[in-house]
PDB file of C-alpha atoms in Angstrom:
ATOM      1  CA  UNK U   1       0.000   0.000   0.000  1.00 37.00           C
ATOM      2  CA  UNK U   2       2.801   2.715   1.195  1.00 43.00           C
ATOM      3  CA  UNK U   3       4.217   1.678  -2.514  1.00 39.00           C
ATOM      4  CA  UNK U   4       1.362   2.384  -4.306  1.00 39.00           C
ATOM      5  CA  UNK U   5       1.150   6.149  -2.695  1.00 39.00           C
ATOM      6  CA  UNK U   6       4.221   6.399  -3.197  1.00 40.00           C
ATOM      7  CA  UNK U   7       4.149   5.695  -7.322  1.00 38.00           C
ATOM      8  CA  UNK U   8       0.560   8.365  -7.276  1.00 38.00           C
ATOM      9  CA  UNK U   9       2.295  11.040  -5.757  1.00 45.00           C
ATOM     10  CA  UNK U  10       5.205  10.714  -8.130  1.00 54.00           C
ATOM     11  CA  UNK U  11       2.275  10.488 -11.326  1.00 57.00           C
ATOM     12  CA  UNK U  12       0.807  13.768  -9.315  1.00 78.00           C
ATOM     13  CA  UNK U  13       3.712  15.194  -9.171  1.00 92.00           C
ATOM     14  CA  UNK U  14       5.781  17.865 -11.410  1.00 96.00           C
ATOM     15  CA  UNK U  15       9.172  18.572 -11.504  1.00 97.00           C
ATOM     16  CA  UNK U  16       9.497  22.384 -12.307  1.00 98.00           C
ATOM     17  CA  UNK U  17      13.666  23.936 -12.248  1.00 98.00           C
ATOM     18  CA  UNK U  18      14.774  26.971 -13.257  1.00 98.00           C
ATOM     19  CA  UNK U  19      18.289  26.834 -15.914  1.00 98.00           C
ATOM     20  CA  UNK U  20      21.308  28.951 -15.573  1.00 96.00           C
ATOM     21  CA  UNK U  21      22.879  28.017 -12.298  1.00 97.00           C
ATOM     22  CA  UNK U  22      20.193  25.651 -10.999  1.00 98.00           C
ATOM     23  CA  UNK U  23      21.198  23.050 -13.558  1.00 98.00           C
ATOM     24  CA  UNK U  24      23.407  24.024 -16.313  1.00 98.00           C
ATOM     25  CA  UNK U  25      26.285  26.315 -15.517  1.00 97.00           C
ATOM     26  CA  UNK U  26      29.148  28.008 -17.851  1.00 97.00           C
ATOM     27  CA  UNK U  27      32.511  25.926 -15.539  1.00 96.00           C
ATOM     28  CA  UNK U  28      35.386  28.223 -17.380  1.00 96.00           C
ATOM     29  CA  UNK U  29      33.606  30.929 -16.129  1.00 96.00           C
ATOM     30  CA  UNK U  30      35.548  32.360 -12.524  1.00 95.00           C
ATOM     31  CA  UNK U  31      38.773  30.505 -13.828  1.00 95.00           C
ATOM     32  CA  UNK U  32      38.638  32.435 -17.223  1.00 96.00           C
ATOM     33  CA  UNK U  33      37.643  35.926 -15.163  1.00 96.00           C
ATOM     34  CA  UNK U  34      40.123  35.525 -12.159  1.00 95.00           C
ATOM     35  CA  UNK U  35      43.034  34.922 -14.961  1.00 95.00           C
ATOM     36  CA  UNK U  36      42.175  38.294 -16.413  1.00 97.00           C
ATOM     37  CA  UNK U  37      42.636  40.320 -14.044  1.00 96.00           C
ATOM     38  CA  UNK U  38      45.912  38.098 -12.666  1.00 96.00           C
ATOM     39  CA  UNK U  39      46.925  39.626 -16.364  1.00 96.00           C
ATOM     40  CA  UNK U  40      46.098  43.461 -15.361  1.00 96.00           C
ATOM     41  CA  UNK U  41      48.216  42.370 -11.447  1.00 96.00           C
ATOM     42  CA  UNK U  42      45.097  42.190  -9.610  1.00 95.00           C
ATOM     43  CA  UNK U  43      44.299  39.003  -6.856  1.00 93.00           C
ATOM     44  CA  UNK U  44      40.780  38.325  -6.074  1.00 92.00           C
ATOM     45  CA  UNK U  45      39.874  35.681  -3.322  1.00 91.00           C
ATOM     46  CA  UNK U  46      37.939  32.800  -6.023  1.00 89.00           C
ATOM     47  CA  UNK U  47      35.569  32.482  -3.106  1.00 90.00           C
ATOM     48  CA  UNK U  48      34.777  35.984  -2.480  1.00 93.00           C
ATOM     49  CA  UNK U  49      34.949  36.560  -6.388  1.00 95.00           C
ATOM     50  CA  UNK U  50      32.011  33.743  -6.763  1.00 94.00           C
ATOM     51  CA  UNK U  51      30.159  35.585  -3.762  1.00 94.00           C
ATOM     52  CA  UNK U  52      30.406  38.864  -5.434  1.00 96.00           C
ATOM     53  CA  UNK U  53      28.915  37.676  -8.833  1.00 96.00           C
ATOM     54  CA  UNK U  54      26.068  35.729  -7.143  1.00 94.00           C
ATOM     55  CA  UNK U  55      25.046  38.946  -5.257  1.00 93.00           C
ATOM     56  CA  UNK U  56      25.583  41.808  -8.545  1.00 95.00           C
ATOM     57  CA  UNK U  57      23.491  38.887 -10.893  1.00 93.00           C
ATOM     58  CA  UNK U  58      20.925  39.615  -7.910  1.00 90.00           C
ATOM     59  CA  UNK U  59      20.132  42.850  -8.612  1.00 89.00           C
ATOM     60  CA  UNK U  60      20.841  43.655 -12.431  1.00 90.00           C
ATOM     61  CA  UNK U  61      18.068  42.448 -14.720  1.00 89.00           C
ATOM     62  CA  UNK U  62      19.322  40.037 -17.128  1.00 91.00           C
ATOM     63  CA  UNK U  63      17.590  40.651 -20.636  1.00 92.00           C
ATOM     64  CA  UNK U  64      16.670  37.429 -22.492  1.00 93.00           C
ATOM     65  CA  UNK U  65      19.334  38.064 -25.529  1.00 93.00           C
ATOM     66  CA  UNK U  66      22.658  39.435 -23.676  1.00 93.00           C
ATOM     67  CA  UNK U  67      24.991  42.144 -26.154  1.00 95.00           C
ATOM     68  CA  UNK U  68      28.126  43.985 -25.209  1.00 96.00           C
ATOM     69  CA  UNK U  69      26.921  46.621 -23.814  1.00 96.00           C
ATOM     70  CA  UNK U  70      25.250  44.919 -21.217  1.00 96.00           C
ATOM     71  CA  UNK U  71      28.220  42.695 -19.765  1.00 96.00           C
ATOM     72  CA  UNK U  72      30.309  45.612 -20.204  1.00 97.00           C
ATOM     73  CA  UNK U  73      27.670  47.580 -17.206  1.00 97.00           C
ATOM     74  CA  UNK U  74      27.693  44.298 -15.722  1.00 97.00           C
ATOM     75  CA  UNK U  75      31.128  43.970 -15.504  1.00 97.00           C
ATOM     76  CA  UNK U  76      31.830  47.482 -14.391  1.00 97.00           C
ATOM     77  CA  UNK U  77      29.681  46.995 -11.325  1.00 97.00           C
ATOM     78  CA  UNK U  78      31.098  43.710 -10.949  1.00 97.00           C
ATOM     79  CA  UNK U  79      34.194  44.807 -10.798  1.00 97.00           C
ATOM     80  CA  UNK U  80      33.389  48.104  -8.168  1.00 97.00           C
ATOM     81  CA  UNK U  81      31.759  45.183  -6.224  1.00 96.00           C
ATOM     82  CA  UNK U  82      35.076  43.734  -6.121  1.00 95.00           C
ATOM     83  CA  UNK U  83      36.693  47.328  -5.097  1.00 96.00           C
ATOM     84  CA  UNK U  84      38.461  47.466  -8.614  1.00 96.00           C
ATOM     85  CA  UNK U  85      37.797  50.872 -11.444  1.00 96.00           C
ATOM     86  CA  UNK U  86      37.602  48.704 -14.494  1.00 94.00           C
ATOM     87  CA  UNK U  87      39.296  50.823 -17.443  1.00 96.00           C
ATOM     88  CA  UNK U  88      37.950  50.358 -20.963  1.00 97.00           C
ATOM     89  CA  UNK U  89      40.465  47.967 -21.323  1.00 97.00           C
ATOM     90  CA  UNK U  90      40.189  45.413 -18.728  1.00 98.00           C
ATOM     91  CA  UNK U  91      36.484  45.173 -19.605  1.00 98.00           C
ATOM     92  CA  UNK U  92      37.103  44.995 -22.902  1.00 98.00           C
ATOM     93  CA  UNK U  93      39.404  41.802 -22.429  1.00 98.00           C
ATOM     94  CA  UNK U  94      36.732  40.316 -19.919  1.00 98.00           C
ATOM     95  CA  UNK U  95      34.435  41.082 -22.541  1.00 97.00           C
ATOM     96  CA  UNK U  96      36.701  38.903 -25.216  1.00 97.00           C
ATOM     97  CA  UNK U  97      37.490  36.415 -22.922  1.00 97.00           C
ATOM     98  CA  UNK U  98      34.474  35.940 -20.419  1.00 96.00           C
ATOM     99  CA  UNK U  99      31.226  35.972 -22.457  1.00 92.00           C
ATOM    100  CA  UNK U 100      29.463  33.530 -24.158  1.00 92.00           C
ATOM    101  CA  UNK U 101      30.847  30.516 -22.940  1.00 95.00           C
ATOM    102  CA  UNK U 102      29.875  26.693 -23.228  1.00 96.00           C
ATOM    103  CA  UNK U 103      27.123  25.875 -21.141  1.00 97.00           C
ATOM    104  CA  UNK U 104      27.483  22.143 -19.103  1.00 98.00           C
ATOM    105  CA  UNK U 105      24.986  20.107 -16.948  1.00 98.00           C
ATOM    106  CA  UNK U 106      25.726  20.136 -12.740  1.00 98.00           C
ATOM    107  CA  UNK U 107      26.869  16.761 -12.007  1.00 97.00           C
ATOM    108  CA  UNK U 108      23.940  16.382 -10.021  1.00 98.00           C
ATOM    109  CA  UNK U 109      21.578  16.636 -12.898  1.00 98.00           C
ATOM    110  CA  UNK U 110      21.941  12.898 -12.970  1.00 96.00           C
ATOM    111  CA  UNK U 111      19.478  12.748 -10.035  1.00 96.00           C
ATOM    112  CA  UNK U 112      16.668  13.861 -12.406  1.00 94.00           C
ATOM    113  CA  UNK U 113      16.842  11.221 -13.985  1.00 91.00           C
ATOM    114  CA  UNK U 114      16.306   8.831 -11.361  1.00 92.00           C
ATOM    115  CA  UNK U 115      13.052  10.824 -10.309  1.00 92.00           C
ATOM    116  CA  UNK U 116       9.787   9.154 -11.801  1.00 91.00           C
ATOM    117  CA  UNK U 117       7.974  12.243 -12.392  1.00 93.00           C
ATOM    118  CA  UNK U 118       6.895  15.158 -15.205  1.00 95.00           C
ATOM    119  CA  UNK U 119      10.055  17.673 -15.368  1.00 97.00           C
ATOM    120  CA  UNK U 120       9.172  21.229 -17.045  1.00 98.00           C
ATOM    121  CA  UNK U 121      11.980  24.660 -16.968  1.00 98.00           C
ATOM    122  CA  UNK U 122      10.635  27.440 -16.141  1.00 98.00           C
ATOM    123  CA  UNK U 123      13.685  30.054 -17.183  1.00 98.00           C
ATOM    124  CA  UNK U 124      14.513  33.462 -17.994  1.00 97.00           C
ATOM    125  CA  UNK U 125      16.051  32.840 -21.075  1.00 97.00           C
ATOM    126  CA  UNK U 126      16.354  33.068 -25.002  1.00 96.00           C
ATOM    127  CA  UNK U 127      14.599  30.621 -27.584  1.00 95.00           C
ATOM    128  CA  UNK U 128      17.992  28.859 -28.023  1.00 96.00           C
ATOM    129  CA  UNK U 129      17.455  27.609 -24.253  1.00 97.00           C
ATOM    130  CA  UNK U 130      15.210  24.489 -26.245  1.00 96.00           C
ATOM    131  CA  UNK U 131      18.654  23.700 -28.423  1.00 96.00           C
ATOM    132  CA  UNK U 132      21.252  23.757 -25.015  1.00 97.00           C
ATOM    133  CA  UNK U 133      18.624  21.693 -22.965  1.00 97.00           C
ATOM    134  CA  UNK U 134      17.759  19.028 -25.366  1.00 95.00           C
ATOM    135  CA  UNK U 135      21.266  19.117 -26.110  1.00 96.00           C
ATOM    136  CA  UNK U 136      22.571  17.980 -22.626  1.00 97.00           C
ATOM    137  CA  UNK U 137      19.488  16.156 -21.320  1.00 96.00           C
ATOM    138  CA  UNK U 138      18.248  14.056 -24.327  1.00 91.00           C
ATOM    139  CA  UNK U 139      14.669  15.433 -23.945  1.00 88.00           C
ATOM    140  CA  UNK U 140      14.256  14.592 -20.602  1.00 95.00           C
ATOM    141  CA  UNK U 141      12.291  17.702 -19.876  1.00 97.00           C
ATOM    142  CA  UNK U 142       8.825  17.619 -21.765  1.00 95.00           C
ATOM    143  CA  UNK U 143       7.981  21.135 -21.741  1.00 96.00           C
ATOM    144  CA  UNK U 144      10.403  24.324 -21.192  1.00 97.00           C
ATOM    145  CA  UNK U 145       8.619  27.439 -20.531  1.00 98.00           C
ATOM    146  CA  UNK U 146      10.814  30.189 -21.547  1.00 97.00           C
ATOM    147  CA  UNK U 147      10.780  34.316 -20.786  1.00 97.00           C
ATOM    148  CA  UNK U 148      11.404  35.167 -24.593  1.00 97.00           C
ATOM    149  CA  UNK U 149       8.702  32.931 -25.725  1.00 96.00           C
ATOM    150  CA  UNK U 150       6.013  34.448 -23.154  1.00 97.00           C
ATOM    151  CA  UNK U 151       7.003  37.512 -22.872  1.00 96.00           C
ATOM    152  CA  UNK U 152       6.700  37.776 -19.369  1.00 97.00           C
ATOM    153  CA  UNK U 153      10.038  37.384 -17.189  1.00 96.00           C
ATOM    154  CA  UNK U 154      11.109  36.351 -13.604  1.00 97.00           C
ATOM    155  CA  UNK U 155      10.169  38.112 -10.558  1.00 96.00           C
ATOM    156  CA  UNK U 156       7.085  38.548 -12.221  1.00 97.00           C
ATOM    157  CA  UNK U 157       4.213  36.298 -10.142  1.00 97.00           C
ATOM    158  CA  UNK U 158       2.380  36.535 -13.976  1.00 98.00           C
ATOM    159  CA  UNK U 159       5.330  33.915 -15.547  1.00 98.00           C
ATOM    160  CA  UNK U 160       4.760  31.246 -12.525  1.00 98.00           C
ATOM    161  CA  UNK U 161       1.103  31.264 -12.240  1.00 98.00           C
ATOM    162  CA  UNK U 162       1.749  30.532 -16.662  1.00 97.00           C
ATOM    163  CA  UNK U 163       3.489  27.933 -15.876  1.00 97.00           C
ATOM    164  CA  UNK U 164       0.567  26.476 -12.951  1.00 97.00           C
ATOM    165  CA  UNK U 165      -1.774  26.990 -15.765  1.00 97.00           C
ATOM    166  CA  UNK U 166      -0.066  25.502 -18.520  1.00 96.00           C
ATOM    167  CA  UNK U 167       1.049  22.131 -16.513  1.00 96.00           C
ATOM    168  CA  UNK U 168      -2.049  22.025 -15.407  1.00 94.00           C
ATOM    169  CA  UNK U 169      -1.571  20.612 -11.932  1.00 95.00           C
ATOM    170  CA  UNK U 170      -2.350  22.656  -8.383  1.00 96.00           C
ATOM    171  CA  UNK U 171       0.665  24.909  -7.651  1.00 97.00           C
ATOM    172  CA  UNK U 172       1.158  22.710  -3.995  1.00 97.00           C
ATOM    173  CA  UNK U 173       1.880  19.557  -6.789  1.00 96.00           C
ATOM    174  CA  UNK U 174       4.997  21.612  -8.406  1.00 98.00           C
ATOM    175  CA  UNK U 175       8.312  21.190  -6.712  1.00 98.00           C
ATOM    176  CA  UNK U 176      10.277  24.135  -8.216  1.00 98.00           C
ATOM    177  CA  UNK U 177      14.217  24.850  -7.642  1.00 98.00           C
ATOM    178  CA  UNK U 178      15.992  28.002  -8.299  1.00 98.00           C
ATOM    179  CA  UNK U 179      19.282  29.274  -7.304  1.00 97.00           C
ATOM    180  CA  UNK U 180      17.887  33.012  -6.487  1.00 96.00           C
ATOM    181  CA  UNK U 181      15.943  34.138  -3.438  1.00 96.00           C
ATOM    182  CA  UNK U 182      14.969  37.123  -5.572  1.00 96.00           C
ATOM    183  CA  UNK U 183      13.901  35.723  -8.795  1.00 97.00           C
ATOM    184  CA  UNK U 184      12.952  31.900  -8.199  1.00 98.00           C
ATOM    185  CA  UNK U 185      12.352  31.342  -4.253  1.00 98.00           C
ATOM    186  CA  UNK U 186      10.111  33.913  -3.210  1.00 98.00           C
ATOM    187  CA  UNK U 187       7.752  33.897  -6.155  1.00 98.00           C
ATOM    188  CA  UNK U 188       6.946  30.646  -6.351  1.00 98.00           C
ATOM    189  CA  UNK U 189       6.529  30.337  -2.944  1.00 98.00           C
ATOM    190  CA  UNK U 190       3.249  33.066  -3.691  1.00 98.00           C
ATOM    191  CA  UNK U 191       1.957  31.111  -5.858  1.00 98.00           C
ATOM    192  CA  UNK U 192       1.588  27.960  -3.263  1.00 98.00           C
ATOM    193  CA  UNK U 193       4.620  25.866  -4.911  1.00 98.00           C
ATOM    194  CA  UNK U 194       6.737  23.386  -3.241  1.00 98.00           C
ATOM    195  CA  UNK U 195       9.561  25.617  -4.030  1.00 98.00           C
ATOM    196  CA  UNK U 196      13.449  25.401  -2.745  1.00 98.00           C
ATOM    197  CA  UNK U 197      16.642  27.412  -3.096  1.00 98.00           C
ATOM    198  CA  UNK U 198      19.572  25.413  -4.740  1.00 98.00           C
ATOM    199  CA  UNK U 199      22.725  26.453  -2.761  1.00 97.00           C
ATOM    200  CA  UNK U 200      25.757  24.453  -3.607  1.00 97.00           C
ATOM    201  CA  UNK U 201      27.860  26.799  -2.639  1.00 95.00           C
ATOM    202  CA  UNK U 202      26.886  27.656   1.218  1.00 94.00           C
ATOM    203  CA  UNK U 203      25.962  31.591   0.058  1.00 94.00           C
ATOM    204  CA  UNK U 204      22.478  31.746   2.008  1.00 94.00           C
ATOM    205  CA  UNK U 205      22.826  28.892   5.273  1.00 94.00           C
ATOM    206  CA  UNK U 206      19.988  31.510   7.110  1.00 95.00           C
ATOM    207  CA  UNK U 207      17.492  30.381   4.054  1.00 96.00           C
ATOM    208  CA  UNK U 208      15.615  27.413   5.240  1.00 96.00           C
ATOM    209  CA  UNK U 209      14.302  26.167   2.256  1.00 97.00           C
ATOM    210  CA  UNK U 210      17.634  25.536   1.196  1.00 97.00           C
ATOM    211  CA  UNK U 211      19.082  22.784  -0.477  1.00 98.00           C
ATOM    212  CA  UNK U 212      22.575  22.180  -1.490  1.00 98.00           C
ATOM    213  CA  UNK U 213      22.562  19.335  -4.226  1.00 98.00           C
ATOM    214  CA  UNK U 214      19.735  18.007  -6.645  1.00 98.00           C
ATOM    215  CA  UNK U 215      20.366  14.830  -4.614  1.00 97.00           C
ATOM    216  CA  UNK U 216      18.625  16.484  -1.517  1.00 97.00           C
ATOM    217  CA  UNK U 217      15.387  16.012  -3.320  1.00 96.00           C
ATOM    218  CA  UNK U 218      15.020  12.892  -2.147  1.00 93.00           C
ATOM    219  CA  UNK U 219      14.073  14.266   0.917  1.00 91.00           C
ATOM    220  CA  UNK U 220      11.282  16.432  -0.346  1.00 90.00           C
ATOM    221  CA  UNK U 221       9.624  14.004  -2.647  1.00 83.00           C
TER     222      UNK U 221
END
């Protein structure tokens, strides 16, 4: 019998995760950064570096298709955040060297696939998010609902109570995971879902609905 609730809840259940930095990531990233500015003589903790980033990509708002000038305001507050004047050419060479990058799966993606259930994205992203995503997961995801397509973006409650309405379930049956307080956490959490913070690296340990690997899911499911 506890079997058989078990295998319902799993056919009740959906699977909803945001993208960048909940389950793809670009690794080169802080290695290809921190080497740059070892170039122009200047040492940044990698920790404190990674810290830094997390908290500027908190409060700039990301456009679904990225250009130059963009990363180069991003980088320029990244950089003050980091007590450093970026000249024209340091950001330039961040510029060359930083953006665009190859984006990889978490190693603990492979957890998904060991859960029984619907999995949807719910992302603030391009159109080309369908092309990385089928890419690295072999369609394992059977719908992605993406901020260029419905022209609606993260914080906005509008883009999470889409995606309630378009998987069709009760917002308390969607388990959603997010690596921002700001953009995924508290949102969903208004709109009733079973909603967690990914934290792999230790940023938020006063957040308690944190979790710091996909393979802490097993104890929410």
């Amino acid at each position: 019998m506890e079997i058989t609730k078990t295998i319902l809840l799993y056919f009740n259940m959906i699977l909803l995760l945001d993208a960048a930095n909940t389950i793809i990531y670009k690794p080169t990233f802080y290695s290809r950064f921190t080497q740059v500015l070892e170039r122009h003589k200047i040492s940044i903790d990698r920790r404190d570096f990674q810290k830094t980033h997390k908290i500027i990509s908190e409060c700039f708002n990301f456009p679904d298709r990225t250009n130059k000038e963009f990363y180069m305001n991003f980088n320029r507050e990244l950089l003050y955040g980091l007590g450093v004047i970026g000249s024209i050419e340091l950001l330039e060479e961040i510029f060359s060297e930083c953006s665009y990058l190859k984006w990889e799966k978490f190693d603990d993606t492979d957890y998904i696939t060991k859960i029984n259930c619907q999995k949807s994205i719910l992302s603030n992203f391009n159109n080309g998010l369908d092309k990385i995503i089928n890419e690295l997961f072999n369609n394992e995801f059977s719908s992605l609902i993406i901020s260029e397509k419905e022209n609606v973006r993260k914080p906005d409650i509008a883009f999470f109570e889409r995606a309630v309405s378009q998987l069709g379930v009760n917002p308390a049956d969607i388990i959603y995971v997010g690596d921002s307080i700001k953009l995924d956490l508290e949102p969903a959490l208004k709109v009733g879902m079973n909603a967690w913070l990914i934290d792999r690296e230790n940023y938020y340990p006063g957040c308690n609905r944190r979790i710091e690997s996909l393979y802490d899911l097993k104890n929410i499911i």
